[in-house]
Tab-separated table of C-alpha atoms and ligand atoms in Angstrom:
chain	number	residue	atom	x	y	z
L	1	MET	CA	104.849	-98.608	140.784
L	2	ASN	CA	108.061	-100.286	138.863
L	3	ALA	CA	108.361	-102.929	136.491
L	4	LYS	CA	108.067	-105.537	139.411
L	5	ARG	CA	104.562	-103.525	140.533
L	6	LEU	CA	102.251	-101.675	138.119
L	7	SER	CA	99.956	-99.274	139.055
L	8	GLU	CA	96.520	-100.120	138.826
L	9	ARG	CA	96.213	-98.304	135.627
L	10	LEU	CA	98.455	-100.156	133.901
L	11	ALA	CA	97.450	-103.745	135.345
L	12	CYS	CA	94.142	-102.729	133.651
L	13	VAL	CA	95.592	-102.055	130.380
L	14	ALA	CA	97.674	-105.496	130.776
L	15	SER	CA	94.547	-107.564	131.470
L	16	PHE	CA	93.507	-106.785	128.058
L	17	VAL	CA	96.795	-107.914	126.363
L	18	LYS	CA	96.510	-111.781	124.810
L	19	PRO	CA	98.770	-114.077	126.177
L	20	GLY	CA	101.543	-114.619	123.589
L	21	SER	CA	100.776	-111.430	122.047
L	22	VAL	CA	103.897	-109.243	119.923
L	23	LEU	CA	103.155	-105.740	121.630
L	24	ALA	CA	104.344	-102.141	121.021
L	25	ASP	CA	104.126	-99.734	123.673
L	26	ILE	CA	103.835	-96.398	122.145
L	27	GLY	CA	104.696	-93.592	124.579
L	28	SER	CA	106.171	-96.028	126.797
L	29	ASP	CA	108.122	-93.718	129.126
L	30	HIS	CA	109.905	-95.848	131.538
L	31	ALA	CA	108.500	-99.262	129.388
L	32	TYR	CA	107.288	-100.557	133.099
L	33	LEU	CA	104.367	-102.290	130.951
L	34	PRO	CA	106.482	-104.265	128.575
L	35	CYS	CA	108.943	-105.293	131.334
L	36	TRP	CA	106.001	-106.275	133.570
L	37	LEU	CA	104.327	-108.346	130.700
L	38	ILE	CA	107.341	-110.134	129.730
L	39	GLN	CA	108.369	-110.928	133.631
L	40	ASN	CA	105.086	-112.388	134.381
L	41	SER	CA	105.316	-114.430	131.253
L	42	ARG	CA	102.625	-112.672	129.368
L	43	ILE	CA	104.464	-112.076	126.211
L	44	ASP	CA	107.554	-112.909	124.869
L	45	LYS	CA	108.986	-109.931	123.160
L	46	ALA	CA	107.964	-106.304	122.647
L	47	VAL	CA	108.837	-102.656	121.279
L	48	ALA	CA	108.494	-99.466	123.442
L	49	GLY	CA	108.575	-96.327	121.472
L	50	GLU	CA	109.199	-93.168	122.916
L	51	VAL	CA	109.353	-89.571	121.128
L	52	VAL	CA	111.045	-87.710	124.118
L	53	ARG	CA	114.577	-88.506	124.742
L	54	GLY	CA	114.579	-88.211	128.649
L	55	PRO	CA	111.705	-90.696	128.647
L	56	TYR	CA	113.443	-92.806	125.977
L	57	GLU	CA	116.532	-92.961	128.158
L	58	SER	CA	114.515	-94.153	131.086
L	59	ALA	CA	113.112	-96.939	128.934
L	60	LYS	CA	116.540	-97.710	128.107
L	61	ARG	CA	117.696	-98.020	131.574
L	62	ASN	CA	114.809	-100.063	132.832
L	63	VAL	CA	114.779	-102.470	130.067
L	64	ALA	CA	119.064	-103.107	130.770
L	65	LYS	CA	118.309	-103.008	134.435
L	66	GLU	CA	115.730	-105.915	133.929
L	67	GLY	CA	118.153	-107.654	132.095
L	68	LEU	CA	115.200	-107.597	129.291
L	69	GLY	CA	117.655	-105.921	126.289
L	70	ASP	CA	117.197	-109.051	124.257
L	71	ARG	CA	113.232	-109.141	124.486
L	72	ILE	CA	112.350	-105.599	124.411
L	73	THR	CA	113.274	-103.190	121.837
L	74	VAL	CA	113.086	-99.384	122.429
L	75	ARG	CA	112.948	-96.935	119.801
L	76	LEU	CA	113.148	-93.173	119.791
L	77	ALA	CA	110.243	-92.626	117.149
L	78	ASP	CA	107.133	-90.376	116.733
L	79	GLY	CA	103.992	-92.654	117.232
L	80	LEU	CA	103.806	-95.848	115.161
L	81	GLN	CA	106.670	-95.229	113.402
L	82	ALA	CA	108.479	-97.175	116.474
L	83	ILE	CA	106.860	-100.145	114.732
L	84	MET	CA	109.094	-101.751	112.045
L	85	PRO	CA	107.382	-104.779	109.583
L	86	GLU	CA	110.130	-107.187	111.074
L	87	ASP	CA	108.828	-106.721	114.545
L	88	GLY	CA	105.751	-109.097	113.865
L	89	VAL	CA	104.231	-106.302	116.152
L	90	ASP	CA	99.901	-107.633	116.493
L	91	THR	CA	99.058	-105.788	119.782
L	92	VAL	CA	99.653	-101.846	120.662
L	93	THR	CA	99.132	-99.992	123.815
L	94	ILE	CA	98.837	-96.161	124.287
L	95	ALA	CA	98.525	-95.111	127.605
L	96	GLY	CA	98.513	-92.386	129.408
L	97	MET	CA	97.634	-89.381	126.922
L	98	GLY	CA	94.729	-87.468	125.689
L	99	GLY	CA	92.173	-89.328	123.965
L	100	THR	CA	92.305	-86.834	121.042
L	101	LEU	CA	96.674	-87.255	120.860
L	102	ILE	CA	95.950	-90.917	120.812
L	103	ALA	CA	93.668	-90.713	118.026
L	104	SER	CA	96.093	-88.512	116.112
L	105	ILE	CA	99.135	-91.129	116.707
L	106	LEU	CA	96.697	-93.868	115.258
L	107	GLU	CA	95.590	-91.441	112.507
L	108	ALA	CA	99.033	-90.612	111.466
L	109	GLY	CA	100.663	-93.879	111.899
L	110	ALA	CA	97.465	-96.152	110.074
L	111	GLY	CA	100.254	-97.707	107.708
L	112	ARG	CA	102.010	-99.339	110.654
L	113	LEU	CA	98.891	-101.082	111.724
L	114	ALA	CA	98.787	-103.624	108.698
L	115	ASP	CA	99.635	-106.624	110.784
L	116	VAL	CA	98.060	-105.397	114.432
L	117	ASN	CA	94.747	-106.837	115.217
L	118	ARG	CA	93.979	-105.415	118.878
L	119	LEU	CA	94.556	-101.959	120.272
L	120	ILE	CA	94.308	-101.146	123.749
L	121	LEU	CA	94.104	-97.499	124.534
L	122	GLN	CA	93.971	-95.491	127.883
L	123	PRO	CA	92.919	-92.134	127.571
L	124	ASN	CA	93.270	-89.903	130.646
L	125	VAL	CA	90.369	-87.212	129.190
L	126	HIS	CA	88.410	-87.479	125.613
L	127	ALA	CA	87.838	-91.400	125.000
L	128	LYS	CA	85.254	-89.882	122.578
L	129	ALA	CA	88.035	-89.111	119.910
L	130	ILE	CA	89.293	-92.369	120.233
L	131	ARG	CA	85.691	-94.125	119.817
L	132	GLU	CA	85.054	-91.951	116.937
L	133	TRP	CA	88.764	-92.834	115.262
L	134	GLY	CA	87.735	-96.657	115.755
L	135	ALA	CA	84.007	-96.293	114.098
L	136	ALA	CA	85.487	-94.291	111.375
L	137	ASN	CA	88.521	-96.768	110.374
L	138	GLY	CA	87.328	-100.115	110.817
L	139	TRP	CA	88.388	-100.914	114.452
L	140	ARG	CA	85.086	-101.680	117.149
L	141	LEU	CA	85.310	-102.120	120.912
L	142	ILE	CA	85.773	-105.187	122.210
L	143	GLY	CA	86.033	-104.019	125.920
L	144	GLU	CA	85.894	-101.193	128.119
L	145	ALA	CA	86.953	-100.424	131.674
L	146	ILE	CA	86.665	-97.780	134.025
L	147	LEU	CA	88.895	-97.330	137.427
L	148	LYS	CA	89.817	-94.773	140.293
L	149	GLU	CA	93.313	-94.496	141.539
L	150	ASP	CA	94.930	-91.821	143.034
L	151	ARG	CA	91.534	-89.977	143.015
L	152	LYS	CA	91.563	-89.674	139.383
L	153	LEU	CA	89.325	-92.020	137.155
L	154	TYR	CA	90.912	-93.694	134.041
L	155	GLU	CA	88.970	-95.437	131.333
L	156	VAL	CA	90.774	-98.232	129.079
L	157	LEU	CA	89.270	-99.360	125.839
L	158	ALA	CA	90.203	-102.258	123.765
L	159	MET	CA	89.312	-102.451	119.985
L	160	GLU	CA	89.976	-105.031	117.241
L	161	ARG	CA	89.281	-104.871	113.668
L	162	GLY	CA	85.585	-104.795	112.611
L	163	HIS	CA	82.598	-102.246	112.191
L	164	ALA	CA	80.257	-101.182	114.662
L	165	ALA	CA	77.683	-98.253	115.003
L	166	TYR	CA	77.252	-96.429	118.110
L	167	SER	CA	74.543	-93.896	119.527
L	168	PRO	CA	75.950	-90.517	120.438
L	169	GLU	CA	75.581	-91.367	124.126
L	170	GLU	CA	77.810	-94.522	123.191
L	171	MET	CA	80.565	-92.578	121.796
L	172	LEU	CA	80.674	-90.343	124.514
L	173	MET	CA	79.833	-92.761	127.335
L	174	GLY	CA	81.197	-96.216	126.163
L	175	PRO	CA	78.818	-99.052	125.329
L	176	PHE	CA	80.444	-101.713	127.793
L	177	LEU	CA	81.269	-99.139	130.477
L	178	MET	CA	77.199	-97.889	130.047
L	179	ASN	CA	75.762	-101.686	130.222
L	180	GLU	CA	78.129	-101.898	133.242
L	181	ARG	CA	77.779	-99.034	135.400
L	182	THR	CA	80.103	-99.294	137.748
L	183	GLU	CA	80.609	-96.763	141.119
L	184	PRO	CA	83.668	-95.003	138.847
L	185	PHE	CA	81.315	-94.807	135.706
L	186	LEU	CA	78.722	-92.870	138.223
L	187	GLU	CA	81.231	-90.672	139.541
L	188	LYS	CA	82.585	-89.981	136.372
L	189	TRP	CA	79.828	-88.707	134.722
L	190	GLN	CA	77.870	-87.171	137.901
L	191	GLY	CA	81.091	-84.827	137.985
L	192	GLU	CA	80.658	-84.154	134.083
L	193	ALA	CA	77.362	-83.252	134.103
L	194	ALA	CA	78.460	-81.002	137.363
L	195	GLU	CA	81.088	-79.387	135.751
L	196	ILE	CA	78.854	-78.726	132.324
L	197	SER	CA	76.156	-76.957	134.611
L	198	ARG	CA	78.882	-74.609	136.049
L	199	VAL	CA	80.116	-73.864	132.563
L	200	LEU	CA	76.374	-73.188	131.246
L	201	ASP	CA	75.989	-70.722	134.142
L	202	ARG	CA	78.892	-69.090	133.511
L	203	LEU	CA	77.747	-68.551	129.878
L	204	SER	CA	74.292	-67.826	130.936
L	205	SER	CA	75.681	-64.665	133.167
L	206	SER	CA	77.907	-63.216	130.444
L	207	ALA	CA	77.116	-61.400	127.359
L	208	GLN	CA	75.710	-63.772	124.447
L	209	SER	CA	77.646	-63.729	121.250
L	210	PRO	CA	76.416	-65.897	118.654
L	211	GLU	CA	79.549	-68.603	119.563
L	212	ALA	CA	78.408	-68.377	123.140
L	213	SER	CA	74.682	-69.319	122.199
L	214	GLU	CA	76.160	-72.108	120.284
L	215	LYS	CA	78.501	-73.274	122.889
L	216	HIS	CA	75.691	-73.276	125.565
L	217	ARG	CA	73.386	-75.106	122.964
L	218	GLN	CA	75.964	-77.718	122.167
L	219	LEU	CA	76.910	-78.273	126.359
L	220	SER	CA	72.791	-78.239	127.226
L	221	GLU	CA	72.672	-81.297	124.574
L	222	THR	CA	75.342	-83.087	125.987
L	223	LYS	CA	74.477	-82.580	129.608
L	224	GLU	CA	70.665	-83.809	128.693
L	225	LEU	CA	72.519	-86.902	127.265
L	226	ILE	CA	74.503	-87.928	130.316
L	227	GLU	CA	71.423	-87.220	132.571
L	228	ARG	CA	69.327	-89.311	130.366
L	229	VAL	CA	71.796	-92.288	130.443
L	230	LEU	CA	72.174	-91.952	134.377
L	231	THR	CA	68.713	-91.703	135.365
L	232	ASP	CA	67.600	-94.469	133.081
T	1	SAM	N1	102.566	-94.740	128.697
T	1	SAM	C1	103.175	-94.648	130.121
T	1	SAM	C2	101.954	-94.500	131.356
T	1	SAM	O1	101.065	-94.679	130.769
T	1	SAM	O2	102.233	-94.595	132.248
T	1	SAM	C3	103.491	-93.462	130.269
T	1	SAM	C4	102.769	-92.196	130.113
T	1	SAM	S1	103.628	-90.541	129.915
T	1	SAM	C5	102.409	-89.571	130.650
T	1	SAM	C6	103.000	-90.010	128.157
T	1	SAM	C7	104.391	-90.580	127.277
T	1	SAM	O3	104.199	-90.542	125.810
T	1	SAM	C8	105.582	-89.686	127.802
T	1	SAM	O4	106.511	-90.232	128.023
T	1	SAM	C9	105.491	-89.086	126.242
T	1	SAM	O5	106.918	-88.473	125.822
T	1	SAM	C10	105.084	-89.926	125.043
T	1	SAM	N2	104.243	-89.206	123.926
T	1	SAM	C11	103.580	-88.372	123.597
T	1	SAM	N3	103.627	-88.414	122.416
T	1	SAM	C12	104.140	-89.206	121.752
T	1	SAM	C13	104.384	-89.813	120.404
T	1	SAM	N4	103.723	-88.856	119.352
T	1	SAM	N5	105.304	-90.856	120.290
T	1	SAM	C14	105.474	-91.227	120.863
T	1	SAM	N6	105.568	-90.931	122.409
T	1	SAM	C15	104.863	-89.929	122.970
């Protein structure tokens, strides 16, 4: 993968970016996503934010190499602090991290989202944390995707401002994804149910502390919920 050829995962994130958006890509690392979006005439300008110096330097190098220094501002900053009011950012992408970290970045920087109307988030795990954050903070899902690349399954969530209520099943598995029931979706949740079964077996065979019993109860509930959706 490079700025000329995106991974399928980042191409899926890119597919949710509206043409003409002003983008902030947070945790941009190499800045491949903003470079690709500009070089393919989807957007005109972007901010690439990175909190770690190594990836920040790598983003700066790539942006310079691609001759995009006047279109992409690379900032060394924690989370949404990379966004300045004068940037006019209306779309934020955060990809390649855990869902809990993505939700905590959004929570910590909520004040920087004043002009933002679309969030495109690609958690490697725990997408539920993002759906929960969105529902509690006035963001509703407008689309979701799931794909498999290099034997890993990835989810992409797109949200806009608004309110929506989700069932426990939808929070965990995604309302759009549940509806579409693609191959990667079925594979992901069959795998999750099998993993929960293994943990339940281990818990059942060990001495039962109150914490272990509670964990057993919660996991059994989650497994039943997943199996209900899979057999629907
Ligand atoms: N977004 C790219 C992608 O999807 O290919 C890079 C993903 S990389 C695994 C995650 C990047 O997020 C790392 O470069 C890390 O330094 C950065 N990161 C983690 N926490 C961050 C934060 N609070 N603010 C900005 N960047 C962060």
